[in-house]
Amino acid sequence: MPMPESSLVGRITDIQGGRLIATLFSTGDGFPTFVNLGPEKLPVGQLGALLEVRDRAAHLLAEVSRSQEEAIEMRSVQDQNAADNRQVTVRERRLELIPLGEIGSNGRLEPGVSRFPLIGAAVHLIASSRLAGLLGRDLEGNLELGRLSNRPTLKASLDPSALFGRHLAILGQTGAGKSWTLTSLMQRVLMAMPRAHMVLLDLHGEYGWRSDGAGSYKGVFPPNTARHIDARELEIPYWLLTYAELVDLFIDRTDPNATVQIAFLRETLYKLRRQSNQHMGLERLSVDSPIYFSIEELYQRFKKANEEKLEFGKVKGPLFGAFDDFLVRFQSLYNDARYDFFLRPQRHNSSATLEGLLRDFVGLGEPKRQATVIDLSPIPVDLRPIVSAQIGRLAFEFNYWNPRRRDFPLLLICEEAHQYIPRETDSRYVGTRRAMERIAKEGRKYGVTLCVVSQRPTELSETVLSQCGNYLCLRISNADDQDYVRRLLPEGAKNLADMLSSLRRGEVLAVGDAAMLPSRILVHRPDPAPASRDAPISKSWREGPEDLDVADIVNRWWRQMR
């Protein structure tokens, strides 16, 4: 495609370490700030601007990463109004360019660079119409996330297969627009893809809410696309726990008798699962099979072994007193009303109910929905790791055993992921980390992928983040988080981390397999927006209520009902 000569703004004068240095042309009035290119007025040398670099060896698309100007010499100039010559400082303006992709002879843009230009290569401004042609190839089926920040007239689209198929991380400090970005993205997915399948862990009730506290859910997603479920009503029962998860829940590994307790639990659990499901005719059964057993019977067997005496009570049994701590720990959990939805299930109290639970979980229940929003806000904070671990494992196991997994890819969205998939090795989060890291490492093979959303990437599991192939980064001011994100980004995009602190609210830096080029994108406004907006402090402190129903607040606290 021929380019007008007015687009020429400089020449390449230095090449070092994969970076290009361009020297700009000056005019009699100095260096131009803008150049008129057709109907457009394009800035010259603006940080983040895209330029074309052309010569016989290569044809590249590059981004401005630095701009500098310095004096190079003093020159004597004849002044008609003075008898003597005057001294003029000759200045030079240079741009540091980072090559982003190579433009082939067919006009196709390919990420990466195989050949670099030579010294003297021409540097051109690029018109929006041409840039749209380069970035707009193979966009059929792509998702429009927003507009390019430096070219608001151009759409910014992402490849959904690469975006969700290779794990996604949405990172940014509080108030930067993470919920806004996720909502906008999900709204467009649900409208464009009627067979999408997503499960969203909503920790704060931002994506679905009951306006009167007891009515039906209202949410941010289009009508008839999402189902909102209170995590307590979903009722993921205890008998779905694996042997290892039951050990983590009931046994203190620092107990001197922990080894005996673990061995006895394994033997007892296997026997209970087999006895409780003899009618099903299952030949291959393991200690981890997701089938019903009585938790009360489990307790009674531990209690009997702990109190057993032989020879008419004269001799203590081999396990006498070994399970004291186990029984106390068990009772403390079992008698805690907060655990009732988990340890005392009302609906899912037989193996036959697993099918209905899974249908509700993946959106195939009645009514069928593309997205399942699981509201974790009513769950006490200390119980969320247990529930989220089960949700992560259910997502993986569902498609692991699904023969049509390629036709039914499942996306698990983890809001505030650092709260239950932390980097630290706390025993409370062992189950959740195990489940989510398994998805991060193996899930793609079985059509199960992750979208993790976090305001503190340094506190999030390193394994999960390192497996993400796409990053939507919002404003991050913390220096430690910036450095961490810089290490996560691909080599050619590490310099873009310097922009993180200057991003506007709702503006993202999109990097990864789904974006043809690293891009700054102004995300489309979600409609409706999530319930994550800041409290209107100024207005509330002027016009807010004079009194509150504190008795109602206390009652809600007592009953653990929001």
mmCIF file of N, CA and C in Angstrom, residues 121-189:
data_model
loop_
_atom_site.group_PDB
_atom_site.id
_atom_site.type_symbol
_atom_site.label_atom_id
_atom_site.label_comp_id
_atom_site.label_asym_id
_atom_site.label_seq_id
_atom_site.Cartn_x
_atom_site.Cartn_y
_atom_site.Cartn_z
ATOM 1 N N ALA A 121 16.825 3.483 7.440
ATOM 2 C CA ALA A 121 15.450 3.101 7.113
ATOM 3 C C ALA A 121 14.494 4.248 7.427
ATOM 4 N N ALA A 122 13.472 4.384 6.611
ATOM 5 C CA ALA A 122 12.510 5.474 6.763
ATOM 6 C C ALA A 122 11.510 5.181 7.867
ATOM 7 N N VAL A 123 11.158 6.223 8.608
ATOM 8 C CA VAL A 123 10.167 6.112 9.683
ATOM 9 C C VAL A 123 8.952 6.942 9.285
ATOM 10 N N HIS A 124 7.788 6.282 9.242
ATOM 11 C CA HIS A 124 6.563 6.938 8.788
ATOM 12 C C HIS A 124 5.498 6.908 9.874
ATOM 13 N N LEU A 125 4.693 7.950 9.901
ATOM 14 C CA LEU A 125 3.442 7.890 10.643
ATOM 15 C C LEU A 125 2.513 6.912 9.933
ATOM 16 N N ILE A 126 1.576 6.358 10.669
ATOM 17 C CA ILE A 126 0.658 5.385 10.071
ATOM 18 C C ILE A 126 -0.773 5.866 10.239
ATOM 19 N N ALA A 127 -1.474 5.973 9.132
ATOM 20 C CA ALA A 127 -2.857 6.448 9.162
ATOM 21 C C ALA A 127 -3.751 5.416 9.836
ATOM 22 N N SER A 128 -4.829 5.882 10.432
ATOM 23 C CA SER A 128 -5.733 4.979 11.140
ATOM 24 C C SER A 128 -6.353 3.957 10.197
ATOM 25 N N SER A 129 -6.625 4.365 8.963
ATOM 26 C CA SER A 129 -7.218 3.425 8.012
ATOM 27 C C SER A 129 -6.267 2.268 7.720
ATOM 28 N N ARG A 130 -4.988 2.585 7.585
ATOM 29 C CA ARG A 130 -4.007 1.520 7.340
ATOM 30 C C ARG A 130 -3.814 0.671 8.595
ATOM 31 N N LEU A 131 -3.757 1.313 9.744
ATOM 32 C CA LEU A 131 -3.584 0.571 10.992
ATOM 33 C C LEU A 131 -4.758 -0.369 11.223
ATOM 34 N N ALA A 132 -5.967 0.091 10.893
ATOM 35 C CA ALA A 132 -7.149 -0.766 11.038
ATOM 36 C C ALA A 132 -7.038 -1.984 10.135
ATOM 37 N N GLY A 133 -6.484 -1.799 8.930
ATOM 38 C CA GLY A 133 -6.307 -2.925 8.026
ATOM 39 C C GLY A 133 -5.304 -3.928 8.551
ATOM 40 N N LEU A 134 -4.245 -3.435 9.215
ATOM 41 C CA LEU A 134 -3.234 -4.342 9.761
ATOM 42 C C LEU A 134 -3.762 -5.100 10.977
ATOM 43 N N LEU A 135 -4.493 -4.394 11.842
ATOM 44 C CA LEU A 135 -4.968 -5.011 13.078
ATOM 45 C C LEU A 135 -6.285 -5.742 12.896
ATOM 46 N N GLY A 136 -6.945 -5.509 11.773
ATOM 47 C CA GLY A 136 -8.287 -6.055 11.590
ATOM 48 C C GLY A 136 -8.348 -7.354 10.840
ATOM 49 N N ARG A 137 -7.239 -8.004 10.647
ATOM 50 C CA ARG A 137 -7.252 -9.267 9.912
ATOM 51 C C ARG A 137 -7.729 -10.400 10.822
ATOM 52 N N ASP A 138 -8.480 -11.311 10.218
ATOM 53 C CA ASP A 138 -8.954 -12.506 10.931
ATOM 54 C C ASP A 138 -9.746 -12.145 12.187
ATOM 55 N N LEU A 139 -10.517 -11.049 12.108
ATOM 56 C CA LEU A 139 -11.255 -10.621 13.291
ATOM 57 C C LEU A 139 -12.658 -11.212 13.376
ATOM 58 N N GLU A 140 -13.035 -12.042 12.411
ATOM 59 C CA GLU A 140 -14.366 -12.629 12.465
ATOM 60 C C GLU A 140 -14.497 -13.501 13.711
ATOM 61 N N GLY A 141 -15.475 -13.212 14.524
ATOM 62 C CA GLY A 141 -15.663 -13.966 15.754
ATOM 63 C C GLY A 141 -14.914 -13.395 16.934
ATOM 64 N N ASN A 142 -14.093 -12.374 16.724
ATOM 65 C CA ASN A 142 -13.361 -11.782 17.839
ATOM 66 C C ASN A 142 -14.274 -10.940 18.716
ATOM 67 N N LEU A 143 -13.835 -10.706 19.946
ATOM 68 C CA LEU A 143 -14.602 -9.904 20.899
ATOM 69 C C LEU A 143 -14.067 -8.486 20.923
ATOM 70 N N GLU A 144 -14.942 -7.538 20.778
ATOM 71 C CA GLU A 144 -14.545 -6.134 20.866
ATOM 72 C C GLU A 144 -14.581 -5.712 22.330
ATOM 73 N N LEU A 145 -13.400 -5.493 22.907
ATOM 74 C CA LEU A 145 -13.311 -5.116 24.316
ATOM 75 C C LEU A 145 -13.465 -3.615 24.518
ATOM 76 N N GLY A 146 -13.007 -2.825 23.544
ATOM 77 C CA GLY A 146 -13.066 -1.369 23.693
ATOM 78 C C GLY A 146 -12.462 -0.687 22.490
ATOM 79 N N ARG A 147 -11.799 0.434 22.747
ATOM 80 C CA ARG A 147 -11.143 1.210 21.696
ATOM 81 C C ARG A 147 -9.681 1.411 22.056
ATOM 82 N N LEU A 148 -8.828 1.490 21.041
ATOM 83 C CA LEU A 148 -7.416 1.747 21.289
ATOM 84 C C LEU A 148 -7.265 3.124 21.923
ATOM 85 N N SER A 149 -6.490 3.201 22.990
ATOM 86 C CA SER A 149 -6.362 4.455 23.726
ATOM 87 C C SER A 149 -5.769 5.566 22.871
ATOM 88 N N ASN A 150 -4.772 5.239 22.059
ATOM 89 C CA ASN A 150 -4.131 6.285 21.259
ATOM 90 C C ASN A 150 -4.784 6.473 19.897
ATOM 91 N N ARG A 151 -5.758 5.643 19.561
ATOM 92 C CA ARG A 151 -6.552 5.801 18.334
ATOM 93 C C ARG A 151 -8.003 5.448 18.653
ATOM 94 N N PRO A 152 -8.727 6.341 19.316
ATOM 95 C CA PRO A 152 -10.088 6.024 19.776
ATOM 96 C C PRO A 152 -11.054 5.641 18.668
ATOM 97 N N THR A 153 -10.712 5.951 17.416
ATOM 98 C CA THR A 153 -11.612 5.584 16.321
ATOM 99 C C THR A 153 -11.502 4.112 15.955
ATOM 100 N N LEU A 154 -10.472 3.433 16.463
ATOM 101 C CA LEU A 154 -10.237 2.044 16.093
ATOM 102 C C LEU A 154 -10.704 1.091 17.188
ATOM 103 N N LYS A 155 -11.351 0.016 16.775
ATOM 104 C CA LYS A 155 -11.805 -1.011 17.713
ATOM 105 C C LYS A 155 -10.616 -1.813 18.226
ATOM 106 N N ALA A 156 -10.718 -2.257 19.462
ATOM 107 C CA ALA A 156 -9.717 -3.152 20.046
ATOM 108 C C ALA A 156 -10.397 -4.493 20.302
ATOM 109 N N SER A 157 -9.976 -5.506 19.550
ATOM 110 C CA SER A 157 -10.614 -6.816 19.629
ATOM 111 C C SER A 157 -9.620 -7.878 20.067
ATOM 112 N N LEU A 158 -10.145 -8.919 20.703
ATOM 113 C CA LEU A 158 -9.329 -10.026 21.191
ATOM 114 C C LEU A 158 -9.887 -11.339 20.666
ATOM 115 N N ASP A 159 -8.997 -12.289 20.440
ATOM 116 C CA ASP A 159 -9.385 -13.617 19.971
ATOM 117 C C ASP A 159 -9.907 -14.419 21.167
ATOM 118 N N PRO A 160 -11.201 -14.753 21.227
ATOM 119 C CA PRO A 160 -11.742 -15.419 22.406
ATOM 120 C C PRO A 160 -11.170 -16.815 22.641
ATOM 121 N N SER A 161 -10.826 -17.522 21.559
ATOM 122 C CA SER A 161 -10.273 -18.868 21.739
ATOM 123 C C SER A 161 -8.943 -18.809 22.476
ATOM 124 N N ALA A 162 -8.094 -17.854 22.079
ATOM 125 C CA ALA A 162 -6.802 -17.705 22.750
ATOM 126 C C ALA A 162 -6.960 -17.055 24.119
ATOM 127 N N LEU A 163 -7.917 -16.131 24.242
ATOM 128 C CA LEU A 163 -8.098 -15.396 25.494
ATOM 129 C C LEU A 163 -8.515 -16.332 26.626
ATOM 130 N N PHE A 164 -9.501 -17.173 26.372
ATOM 131 C CA PHE A 164 -10.016 -18.042 27.419
ATOM 132 C C PHE A 164 -9.405 -19.439 27.371
ATOM 133 N N GLY A 165 -8.843 -19.829 26.242
ATOM 134 C CA GLY A 165 -8.295 -21.165 26.113
ATOM 135 C C GLY A 165 -6.914 -21.322 26.713
ATOM 136 N N ARG A 166 -6.234 -20.211 27.014
ATOM 137 C CA ARG A 166 -4.876 -20.288 27.545
ATOM 138 C C ARG A 166 -4.749 -19.539 28.874
ATOM 139 N N HIS A 167 -5.832 -19.465 29.595
ATOM 140 C CA HIS A 167 -5.900 -18.833 30.918
ATOM 141 C C HIS A 167 -5.708 -17.312 30.819
ATOM 142 N N LEU A 168 -6.456 -16.601 31.639
ATOM 143 C CA LEU A 168 -6.484 -15.141 31.623
ATOM 144 C C LEU A 168 -6.319 -14.616 33.037
ATOM 145 N N ALA A 169 -5.524 -13.558 33.183
ATOM 146 C CA ALA A 169 -5.375 -12.860 34.458
ATOM 147 C C ALA A 169 -5.765 -11.400 34.266
ATOM 148 N N ILE A 170 -6.652 -10.911 35.126
ATOM 149 C CA ILE A 170 -7.032 -9.497 35.144
ATOM 150 C C ILE A 170 -6.473 -8.915 36.432
ATOM 151 N N LEU A 171 -5.500 -8.021 36.309
ATOM 152 C CA LEU A 171 -4.759 -7.528 37.458
ATOM 153 C C LEU A 171 -4.874 -6.016 37.547
ATOM 154 N N GLY A 172 -5.010 -5.500 38.748
ATOM 155 C CA GLY A 172 -5.074 -4.054 38.939
ATOM 156 C C GLY A 172 -5.413 -3.724 40.376
ATOM 157 N N GLN A 173 -4.993 -2.559 40.817
ATOM 158 C CA GLN A 173 -5.246 -2.175 42.198
ATOM 159 C C GLN A 173 -6.718 -1.868 42.399
ATOM 160 N N THR A 174 -7.132 -1.797 43.663
ATOM 161 C CA THR A 174 -8.528 -1.538 43.963
ATOM 162 C C THR A 174 -8.959 -0.186 43.388
ATOM 163 N N GLY A 175 -10.114 -0.160 42.760
ATOM 164 C CA GLY A 175 -10.628 1.060 42.151
ATOM 165 C C GLY A 175 -10.156 1.299 40.741
ATOM 166 N N ALA A 176 -9.310 0.406 40.178
ATOM 167 C CA ALA A 176 -8.790 0.624 38.829
ATOM 168 C C ALA A 176 -9.777 0.198 37.753
ATOM 169 N N GLY A 177 -10.744 -0.669 38.105
ATOM 170 C CA GLY A 177 -11.747 -1.079 37.128
ATOM 171 C C GLY A 177 -11.724 -2.555 36.775
ATOM 172 N N LYS A 178 -11.293 -3.422 37.707
ATOM 173 C CA LYS A 178 -11.243 -4.862 37.402
ATOM 174 C C LYS A 178 -12.648 -5.421 37.196
ATOM 175 N N SER A 179 -13.557 -5.130 38.125
ATOM 176 C CA SER A 179 -14.922 -5.632 38.001
ATOM 177 C C SER A 179 -15.600 -5.057 36.760
ATOM 178 N N TRP A 180 -15.317 -3.804 36.491
ATOM 179 C CA TRP A 180 -15.838 -3.137 35.290
ATOM 180 C C TRP A 180 -15.372 -3.875 34.043
ATOM 181 N N THR A 181 -14.076 -4.166 33.964
ATOM 182 C CA THR A 181 -13.505 -4.842 32.797
ATOM 183 C C THR A 181 -14.067 -6.244 32.653
ATOM 184 N N LEU A 182 -14.118 -6.992 33.755
ATOM 185 C CA LEU A 182 -14.646 -8.359 33.700
ATOM 186 C C LEU A 182 -16.105 -8.361 33.270
ATOM 187 N N THR A 183 -16.891 -7.448 33.823
ATOM 188 C CA THR A 183 -18.309 -7.385 33.478
ATOM 189 C C THR A 183 -18.502 -7.066 32.003
ATOM 190 N N SER A 184 -17.785 -6.067 31.500
ATOM 191 C CA SER A 184 -17.896 -5.692 30.093
ATOM 192 C C SER A 184 -17.528 -6.861 29.189
ATOM 193 N N LEU A 185 -16.461 -7.556 29.547
ATOM 194 C CA LEU A 185 -16.006 -8.692 28.749
ATOM 195 C C LEU A 185 -17.043 -9.817 28.768
ATOM 196 N N MET A 186 -17.547 -10.154 29.953
ATOM 197 C CA MET A 186 -18.506 -11.249 30.059
ATOM 198 C C MET A 186 -19.836 -10.921 29.378
ATOM 199 N N GLN A 187 -20.268 -9.671 29.469
ATOM 200 C CA GLN A 187 -21.510 -9.288 28.797
ATOM 201 C C GLN A 187 -21.404 -9.513 27.301
ATOM 202 N N ARG A 188 -20.268 -9.192 26.730
ATOM 203 C CA ARG A 188 -20.081 -9.365 25.287
ATOM 204 C C ARG A 188 -19.946 -10.838 24.909
ATOM 205 N N VAL A 189 -19.332 -11.613 25.784
ATOM 206 C CA VAL A 189 -19.230 -13.051 25.529
ATOM 207 C C VAL A 189 -20.609 -13.688 25.503
#
